[in-house]
Amino acid sequence: MRTRATIFTPILLLMILLLGGCASLQSLWQTGRDGVPDWVDSPQVAIGYTAFVGTGTAASERSARLLAYQDIARQLVEATGRNEEASWYRELSSTDGIADFQLRISRTHIQPKDGKYTFYAMTAVRTSLLETMRSDVLKAAVEREESISSLQQKARLEFRDNKDVNALLLYMEAAAISATGPVMAKDNSLESIIGRIDSILDGLEIRINHFYPEGPSLSLSIHRRRIFSPRVLRAPVRVDFTSTGAFGNIYPDYLSATTGESGNAELSGFNPAMTREGDLTISLDIGKEFAVFADAVGNDVAEPLRAKLEMLNAVHHYRKESSILASTIIVDISSHSADGERLSRDYTQESFVTRFMMDGIRLIPSSISSQDSAQDEEDDDAYLADVRRTYPLAGYVIRGKAGVTEIFLEDRKPVVIVMGEASLVRLSDAHVLAYTDLQRTLAWGDTLEEAMDIALNDGGYLLASRLLSQIL
């Protein structure tokens, strides 16, 4: 019996192996019959590597291949936790590899069926590299969570101390961080933080405590909307307006301030070049911080908050006044050539008058003075007496002169330098109320006449701007 058992035991083992082999052959035959390689379902890679197989089906081979590559990029996101699917897909589809993973597509297979194509692609990544990426992502998530929690705690303290705008900025910073990746605590989610930002904006209002439109000057404070609410401290504010450049160009301008520890902001001392009449737009001065916030969270999230921020703005109309403007003002500014001769057309006076008209101030042009040479005190008295006789209702005269002082060539084009000055004189007592000092303008043109006309014209704008800054 023992001998028979000894003989049949190896035979039995051999039969088991043969049956197992038949099963494996059947599996291989099934794979071959379907036309799909065995590495699609059972990828074989070296020890220490992890395989990724992407599949894509589309109406064309190229589209199917791209879908398969996108599938691999998606699997890499799941394996590492890094949200870089788009960049990895772009790199993979253009180079058949991804540098971050040191990978290349190692196997591909295309299978047409029923008018469509299915593309299979295989690659492998070192398992240790995947684990390193996963730990880096986890570490970044913990650091992100800690940063958000710290910023929100600071924001709560600022809000408690009536520094609502400071709290708003801290919440915006926290939201920008939250938008960079997943967070664990619900309190640190982007949705929760946006809710707090929205609540602060809903609760604020700008109050104008004093406004002097003729200056202009104003004082303001920021409050929470509830009754008897305290003033918001250390809130940055700005007033936007328009100013006029030295040569008549209009440009946007602004003045910044803060409500400080008193909760009140005093705004005066505006740019002397500000237009005589216009609107002052008062707002929270957090535009740069909001732009960073909006870039981080996206326009869909930021736009409703931007609208609420703009709803806080207050607009007030101003018009600068001066007692001088209540009287008739004569202007007599002569233009001279390089040899001192008075030109038949006073370009400087024309642009001078135009600049005053931009601020709604009408001047009466005159040409009483020849000003062909320097005037002494006796000549000045005679000139003013002549103005009083000619314009008995006038209260002031603006007297000036502009002339070409230098001509030279630059790159074969004529360049002209003009020097000029102007004074505002009260006719009743000959007192000089304002003086521009000597002003210099430079211009070039295709011809000498063109360069001279431009320089004299610019001189008028410049002289007018200098006087207006002293009058208004």
mmCIF file of C-alpha atoms in Angstrom, residues 209-471:
data_model
loop_
_atom_site.group_PDB
_atom_site.id
_atom_site.type_symbol
_atom_site.label_atom_id
_atom_site.label_comp_id
_atom_site.label_asym_id
_atom_site.label_seq_id
_atom_site.Cartn_x
_atom_site.Cartn_y
_atom_site.Cartn_z
ATOM 1 C CA ASN A 209 -19.315 114.081 9.363
ATOM 2 C CA HIS A 210 -18.291 117.339 7.687
ATOM 3 C CA PHE A 211 -18.002 118.423 4.063
ATOM 4 C CA TYR A 212 -16.802 121.775 2.747
ATOM 5 C CA PRO A 213 -17.266 121.667 -1.051
ATOM 6 C CA GLU A 214 -15.550 125.005 -1.759
ATOM 7 C CA GLY A 215 -12.226 123.792 -0.343
ATOM 8 C CA PRO A 216 -12.748 121.013 -0.696
ATOM 9 C CA SER A 217 -12.246 119.295 2.654
ATOM 10 C CA LEU A 218 -14.126 116.658 4.614
ATOM 11 C CA SER A 219 -14.045 114.470 7.686
ATOM 12 C CA LEU A 220 -15.482 110.965 7.804
ATOM 13 C CA SER A 221 -15.828 107.890 9.960
ATOM 14 C CA ILE A 222 -16.777 104.264 9.372
ATOM 15 C CA HIS A 223 -19.421 102.586 11.519
ATOM 16 C CA ARG A 224 -21.253 99.327 11.845
ATOM 17 C CA ARG A 225 -24.819 99.840 10.721
ATOM 18 C CA ARG A 226 -26.416 99.066 14.046
ATOM 19 C CA ILE A 227 -27.593 101.928 16.279
ATOM 20 C CA PHE A 228 -25.023 103.471 18.647
ATOM 21 C CA SER A 229 -22.257 101.427 17.067
ATOM 22 C CA PRO A 230 -18.683 102.601 17.742
ATOM 23 C CA ARG A 231 -16.418 103.978 15.062
ATOM 24 C CA VAL A 232 -14.196 101.570 13.174
ATOM 25 C CA LEU A 233 -10.564 102.235 14.053
ATOM 26 C CA ARG A 234 -7.502 102.267 11.789
ATOM 27 C CA ALA A 235 -9.556 101.857 8.632
ATOM 28 C CA PRO A 236 -7.728 102.886 5.429
ATOM 29 C CA VAL A 237 -9.810 105.194 3.234
ATOM 30 C CA ARG A 238 -9.224 107.056 -0.002
ATOM 31 C CA VAL A 239 -10.831 109.856 -1.960
ATOM 32 C CA ASP A 240 -10.691 109.633 -5.751
ATOM 33 C CA PHE A 241 -10.953 112.709 -7.973
ATOM 34 C CA THR A 242 -9.442 114.087 -11.177
ATOM 35 C CA SER A 243 -6.551 116.474 -11.655
ATOM 36 C CA THR A 244 -5.226 118.429 -14.605
ATOM 37 C CA GLY A 245 -1.618 118.059 -15.674
ATOM 38 C CA ALA A 246 0.703 120.943 -16.408
ATOM 39 C CA PHE A 247 -0.123 120.760 -20.118
ATOM 40 C CA GLY A 248 -3.884 120.309 -19.814
ATOM 41 C CA ASN A 249 -4.189 116.513 -19.634
ATOM 42 C CA ILE A 250 -6.846 115.142 -17.252
ATOM 43 C CA TYR A 251 -5.786 112.186 -15.105
ATOM 44 C CA PRO A 252 -7.232 110.195 -12.168
ATOM 45 C CA ASP A 253 -5.912 111.180 -8.759
ATOM 46 C CA TYR A 254 -6.530 110.233 -5.141
ATOM 47 C CA LEU A 255 -5.768 111.098 -1.515
ATOM 48 C CA SER A 256 -5.328 108.437 1.174
ATOM 49 C CA ALA A 257 -5.939 108.599 4.913
ATOM 50 C CA THR A 258 -6.844 106.379 7.865
ATOM 51 C CA THR A 259 -9.423 106.684 10.617
ATOM 52 C CA GLY A 260 -6.660 106.099 13.164
ATOM 53 C CA GLU A 261 -7.236 105.504 16.860
ATOM 54 C CA SER A 262 -9.967 108.153 17.016
ATOM 55 C CA GLY A 263 -12.027 106.534 14.282
ATOM 56 C CA ASN A 264 -12.130 109.800 12.329
ATOM 57 C CA ALA A 265 -10.314 110.741 9.109
ATOM 58 C CA GLU A 266 -9.667 114.345 8.083
ATOM 59 C CA LEU A 267 -9.077 114.875 4.366
ATOM 60 C CA SER A 268 -7.823 118.188 3.058
ATOM 61 C CA GLY A 269 -4.738 119.423 1.282
ATOM 62 C CA PHE A 270 -5.765 117.907 -2.033
ATOM 63 C CA ASN A 271 -3.487 118.155 -5.037
ATOM 64 C CA PRO A 272 -3.511 121.834 -6.124
ATOM 65 C CA ALA A 273 -3.874 120.541 -9.690
ATOM 66 C CA MET A 274 -7.241 118.904 -8.961
ATOM 67 C CA THR A 275 -9.935 120.055 -11.356
ATOM 68 C CA ARG A 276 -11.902 123.012 -10.100
ATOM 69 C CA GLU A 277 -15.199 121.103 -10.108
ATOM 70 C CA GLY A 278 -15.999 117.418 -9.918
ATOM 71 C CA ASP A 279 -16.921 114.476 -7.714
ATOM 72 C CA LEU A 280 -15.133 113.073 -4.703
ATOM 73 C CA THR A 281 -15.570 109.307 -4.393
ATOM 74 C CA ILE A 282 -14.870 108.074 -0.862
ATOM 75 C CA SER A 283 -14.113 104.369 -0.431
ATOM 76 C CA LEU A 284 -12.203 101.812 1.619
ATOM 77 C CA ASP A 285 -8.602 101.797 0.459
ATOM 78 C CA ILE A 286 -8.200 98.031 0.080
ATOM 79 C CA GLY A 287 -8.123 97.758 -3.707
ATOM 80 C CA LYS A 288 -4.703 96.073 -3.932
ATOM 81 C CA GLU A 289 -5.532 93.539 -1.225
ATOM 82 C CA PHE A 290 -8.871 92.773 -2.861
ATOM 83 C CA ALA A 291 -7.186 92.192 -6.225
ATOM 84 C CA VAL A 292 -4.900 89.563 -4.645
ATOM 85 C CA PHE A 293 -7.904 87.992 -2.920
ATOM 86 C CA ALA A 294 -9.958 87.907 -6.143
ATOM 87 C CA ASP A 295 -7.097 86.338 -8.075
ATOM 88 C CA ALA A 296 -6.872 83.560 -5.461
ATOM 89 C CA VAL A 297 -10.566 82.735 -5.003
ATOM 90 C CA GLY A 298 -11.744 83.429 -8.571
ATOM 91 C CA ASN A 299 -14.097 86.015 -10.022
ATOM 92 C CA ASP A 300 -17.242 83.977 -9.390
ATOM 93 C CA VAL A 301 -16.602 84.203 -5.653
ATOM 94 C CA ALA A 302 -15.094 87.703 -5.615
ATOM 95 C CA GLU A 303 -17.528 89.656 -7.809
ATOM 96 C CA PRO A 304 -20.522 89.655 -5.386
ATOM 97 C CA LEU A 305 -18.189 90.865 -2.634
ATOM 98 C CA ARG A 306 -16.696 93.511 -4.934
ATOM 99 C CA ALA A 307 -20.212 94.793 -5.612
ATOM 100 C CA LYS A 308 -20.888 95.093 -1.871
ATOM 101 C CA LEU A 309 -17.557 96.846 -1.366
ATOM 102 C CA GLU A 310 -18.457 99.395 -4.040
ATOM 103 C CA MET A 311 -21.880 99.930 -2.466
ATOM 104 C CA LEU A 312 -20.078 101.382 0.564
ATOM 105 C CA ASN A 313 -18.709 104.225 -1.573
ATOM 106 C CA ALA A 314 -19.929 107.760 -0.930
ATOM 107 C CA VAL A 315 -19.896 110.390 -3.701
ATOM 108 C CA HIS A 316 -19.944 114.151 -3.045
ATOM 109 C CA HIS A 317 -19.758 117.010 -5.526
ATOM 110 C CA TYR A 318 -17.314 119.855 -4.965
ATOM 111 C CA ARG A 319 -16.543 123.172 -6.601
ATOM 112 C CA LYS A 320 -13.506 125.168 -5.543
ATOM 113 C CA GLU A 321 -14.216 128.857 -5.090
ATOM 114 C CA SER A 322 -12.060 131.950 -4.666
ATOM 115 C CA SER A 323 -13.003 135.589 -4.101
ATOM 116 C CA ILE A 324 -10.769 136.463 -7.041
ATOM 117 C CA LEU A 325 -13.078 134.611 -9.416
ATOM 118 C CA ALA A 326 -15.991 136.907 -8.555
ATOM 119 C CA SER A 327 -14.294 139.771 -10.410
ATOM 120 C CA THR A 328 -13.455 140.361 -14.051
ATOM 121 C CA ILE A 329 -9.934 139.177 -14.868
ATOM 122 C CA ILE A 330 -7.929 140.557 -17.783
ATOM 123 C CA VAL A 331 -5.108 138.510 -19.290
ATOM 124 C CA ASP A 332 -2.241 139.982 -21.297
ATOM 125 C CA ILE A 333 0.532 137.494 -22.106
ATOM 126 C CA SER A 334 2.706 138.203 -25.094
ATOM 127 C CA SER A 335 4.649 135.705 -27.210
ATOM 128 C CA HIS A 336 8.078 136.567 -28.608
ATOM 129 C CA SER A 337 10.509 135.164 -31.131
ATOM 130 C CA ALA A 338 14.193 134.455 -30.481
ATOM 131 C CA ASP A 339 15.124 138.026 -31.468
ATOM 132 C CA GLY A 340 12.632 139.503 -29.000
ATOM 133 C CA GLU A 341 10.032 140.605 -31.524
ATOM 134 C CA ARG A 342 6.404 140.155 -30.460
ATOM 135 C CA LEU A 343 4.661 137.576 -32.614
ATOM 136 C CA SER A 344 1.519 138.479 -34.499
ATOM 137 C CA ARG A 345 -0.261 135.580 -32.790
ATOM 138 C CA ASP A 346 -0.020 135.119 -29.020
ATOM 139 C CA TYR A 347 0.126 131.317 -28.809
ATOM 140 C CA THR A 348 0.952 131.391 -25.100
ATOM 141 C CA GLN A 349 -2.022 133.570 -24.228
ATOM 142 C CA GLU A 350 -4.409 131.405 -26.254
ATOM 143 C CA SER A 351 -3.459 128.192 -24.446
ATOM 144 C CA PHE A 352 -3.405 130.073 -21.123
ATOM 145 C CA VAL A 353 -7.030 131.138 -21.644
ATOM 146 C CA THR A 354 -7.979 127.610 -22.750
ATOM 147 C CA ARG A 355 -6.517 126.119 -19.565
ATOM 148 C CA PHE A 356 -8.532 128.516 -17.373
ATOM 149 C CA MET A 357 -11.675 127.685 -19.348
ATOM 150 C CA MET A 358 -11.144 123.999 -18.524
ATOM 151 C CA ASP A 359 -11.919 124.984 -14.933
ATOM 152 C CA GLY A 360 -14.840 127.170 -15.954
ATOM 153 C CA ILE A 361 -12.964 130.453 -15.450
ATOM 154 C CA ARG A 362 -13.450 133.059 -18.176
ATOM 155 C CA LEU A 363 -10.633 135.499 -18.851
ATOM 156 C CA ILE A 364 -10.803 138.595 -21.055
ATOM 157 C CA PRO A 365 -7.826 138.604 -23.461
ATOM 158 C CA SER A 366 -6.033 141.896 -24.018
ATOM 159 C CA SER A 367 -2.901 143.120 -25.758
ATOM 160 C CA ILE A 368 -2.349 146.475 -24.129
ATOM 161 C CA SER A 369 1.297 145.773 -23.317
ATOM 162 C CA SER A 370 3.860 145.679 -26.095
ATOM 163 C CA GLN A 371 6.461 144.225 -23.680
ATOM 164 C CA ASP A 372 9.119 144.359 -26.311
ATOM 165 C CA SER A 373 11.680 145.096 -23.589
ATOM 166 C CA ALA A 374 11.978 144.832 -19.828
ATOM 167 C CA GLN A 375 9.543 147.066 -17.964
ATOM 168 C CA ASP A 376 10.642 149.326 -15.112
ATOM 169 C CA GLU A 377 8.442 150.335 -12.186
ATOM 170 C CA GLU A 378 7.248 153.534 -13.877
ATOM 171 C CA ASP A 379 6.215 151.582 -16.972
ATOM 172 C CA ASP A 380 4.326 149.117 -14.756
ATOM 173 C CA ASP A 381 2.342 151.926 -13.155
ATOM 174 C CA ALA A 382 1.511 153.363 -16.558
ATOM 175 C CA TYR A 383 0.474 149.949 -17.824
ATOM 176 C CA LEU A 384 -1.857 149.304 -14.886
ATOM 177 C CA ALA A 385 -3.371 152.759 -15.274
ATOM 178 C CA ASP A 386 -4.016 151.973 -18.926
ATOM 179 C CA VAL A 387 -5.724 148.680 -17.972
ATOM 180 C CA ARG A 388 -7.948 150.465 -15.422
ATOM 181 C CA ARG A 389 -9.041 153.000 -18.035
ATOM 182 C CA THR A 390 -9.705 150.357 -20.699
ATOM 183 C CA TYR A 391 -11.459 147.910 -18.340
ATOM 184 C CA PRO A 392 -13.045 149.947 -15.537
ATOM 185 C CA LEU A 393 -14.964 146.918 -14.167
ATOM 186 C CA ALA A 394 -11.931 144.649 -14.006
ATOM 187 C CA GLY A 395 -10.578 143.641 -10.620
ATOM 188 C CA TYR A 396 -7.407 141.844 -11.678
ATOM 189 C CA VAL A 397 -4.976 141.515 -14.535
ATOM 190 C CA ILE A 398 -2.734 138.600 -15.403
ATOM 191 C CA ARG A 399 0.366 139.978 -17.061
ATOM 192 C CA GLY A 400 3.072 137.830 -18.566
ATOM 193 C CA LYS A 401 5.538 137.124 -21.290
ATOM 194 C CA ALA A 402 6.936 134.053 -23.054
ATOM 195 C CA GLY A 403 9.764 133.958 -25.540
ATOM 196 C CA VAL A 404 12.129 131.691 -27.412
ATOM 197 C CA THR A 405 15.501 131.566 -25.645
ATOM 198 C CA GLU A 406 17.313 128.772 -27.472
ATOM 199 C CA ILE A 407 17.163 126.903 -30.794
ATOM 200 C CA PHE A 408 19.245 123.852 -31.743
ATOM 201 C CA LEU A 409 19.102 120.669 -33.819
ATOM 202 C CA GLU A 410 18.624 117.168 -32.404
ATOM 203 C CA ASP A 411 18.557 114.197 -34.796
ATOM 204 C CA ARG A 412 18.205 116.712 -37.632
ATOM 205 C CA LYS A 413 15.052 118.176 -36.112
ATOM 206 C CA PRO A 414 14.765 121.712 -34.709
ATOM 207 C CA VAL A 415 14.353 121.977 -30.934
ATOM 208 C CA VAL A 416 13.023 125.144 -29.301
ATOM 209 C CA ILE A 417 13.255 126.208 -25.648
ATOM 210 C CA VAL A 418 10.818 128.819 -24.342
ATOM 211 C CA MET A 419 11.018 130.674 -21.037
ATOM 212 C CA GLY A 420 7.983 132.462 -19.608
ATOM 213 C CA GLU A 421 6.449 133.997 -16.507
ATOM 214 C CA ALA A 422 3.132 135.495 -15.410
ATOM 215 C CA SER A 423 1.758 137.450 -12.446
ATOM 216 C CA LEU A 424 -1.723 138.022 -11.050
ATOM 217 C CA VAL A 425 -2.050 141.679 -10.051
ATOM 218 C CA ARG A 426 -4.882 143.340 -8.117
ATOM 219 C CA LEU A 427 -5.726 146.533 -9.997
ATOM 220 C CA SER A 428 -6.949 148.478 -6.971
ATOM 221 C CA ASP A 429 -3.520 148.604 -5.300
ATOM 222 C CA ALA A 430 -1.125 146.996 -7.835
ATOM 223 C CA HIS A 431 -0.424 144.187 -5.367
ATOM 224 C CA VAL A 432 0.985 140.986 -6.893
ATOM 225 C CA LEU A 433 -1.127 138.124 -5.508
ATOM 226 C CA ALA A 434 0.505 135.248 -7.375
ATOM 227 C CA TYR A 435 3.614 134.681 -9.470
ATOM 228 C CA THR A 436 4.623 131.658 -11.520
ATOM 229 C CA ASP A 437 8.410 132.098 -11.389
ATOM 230 C CA LEU A 438 10.231 131.492 -14.641
ATOM 231 C CA GLN A 439 8.946 128.366 -16.382
ATOM 232 C CA ARG A 440 10.683 126.423 -19.142
ATOM 233 C CA THR A 441 9.159 124.397 -21.965
ATOM 234 C CA LEU A 442 10.855 122.448 -24.728
ATOM 235 C CA ALA A 443 9.472 121.125 -28.006
ATOM 236 C CA TRP A 444 10.638 119.796 -31.359
ATOM 237 C CA GLY A 445 9.002 119.494 -34.757
ATOM 238 C CA ASP A 446 9.582 118.889 -38.428
ATOM 239 C CA THR A 447 10.063 122.621 -38.938
ATOM 240 C CA LEU A 448 11.294 125.471 -36.766
ATOM 241 C CA GLU A 449 7.876 127.132 -36.902
ATOM 242 C CA GLU A 450 6.159 123.952 -35.697
ATOM 243 C CA ALA A 451 8.590 123.489 -32.799
ATOM 244 C CA MET A 452 8.228 127.135 -31.759
ATOM 245 C CA ASP A 453 4.423 127.030 -31.887
ATOM 246 C CA ILE A 454 4.311 123.880 -29.721
ATOM 247 C CA ALA A 455 6.770 125.250 -27.143
ATOM 248 C CA LEU A 456 4.902 128.562 -26.821
ATOM 249 C CA ASN A 457 1.561 126.765 -26.636
ATOM 250 C CA ASP A 458 2.840 124.418 -23.897
ATOM 251 C CA GLY A 459 4.194 127.440 -22.075
ATOM 252 C CA GLY A 460 0.685 128.877 -21.812
ATOM 253 C CA TYR A 461 -0.679 125.677 -20.251
ATOM 254 C CA LEU A 462 2.233 125.511 -17.818
ATOM 255 C CA LEU A 463 1.936 129.143 -16.687
ATOM 256 C CA ALA A 464 -1.833 128.785 -16.236
ATOM 257 C CA SER A 465 -1.407 125.640 -14.133
ATOM 258 C CA ARG A 466 1.116 127.361 -11.880
ATOM 259 C CA LEU A 467 -1.192 130.339 -11.298
ATOM 260 C CA LEU A 468 -4.317 128.233 -10.781
ATOM 261 C CA SER A 469 -2.601 126.208 -8.070
ATOM 262 C CA GLN A 470 -2.147 129.476 -6.153
ATOM 263 C CA ILE A 471 -5.566 130.977 -6.865
#
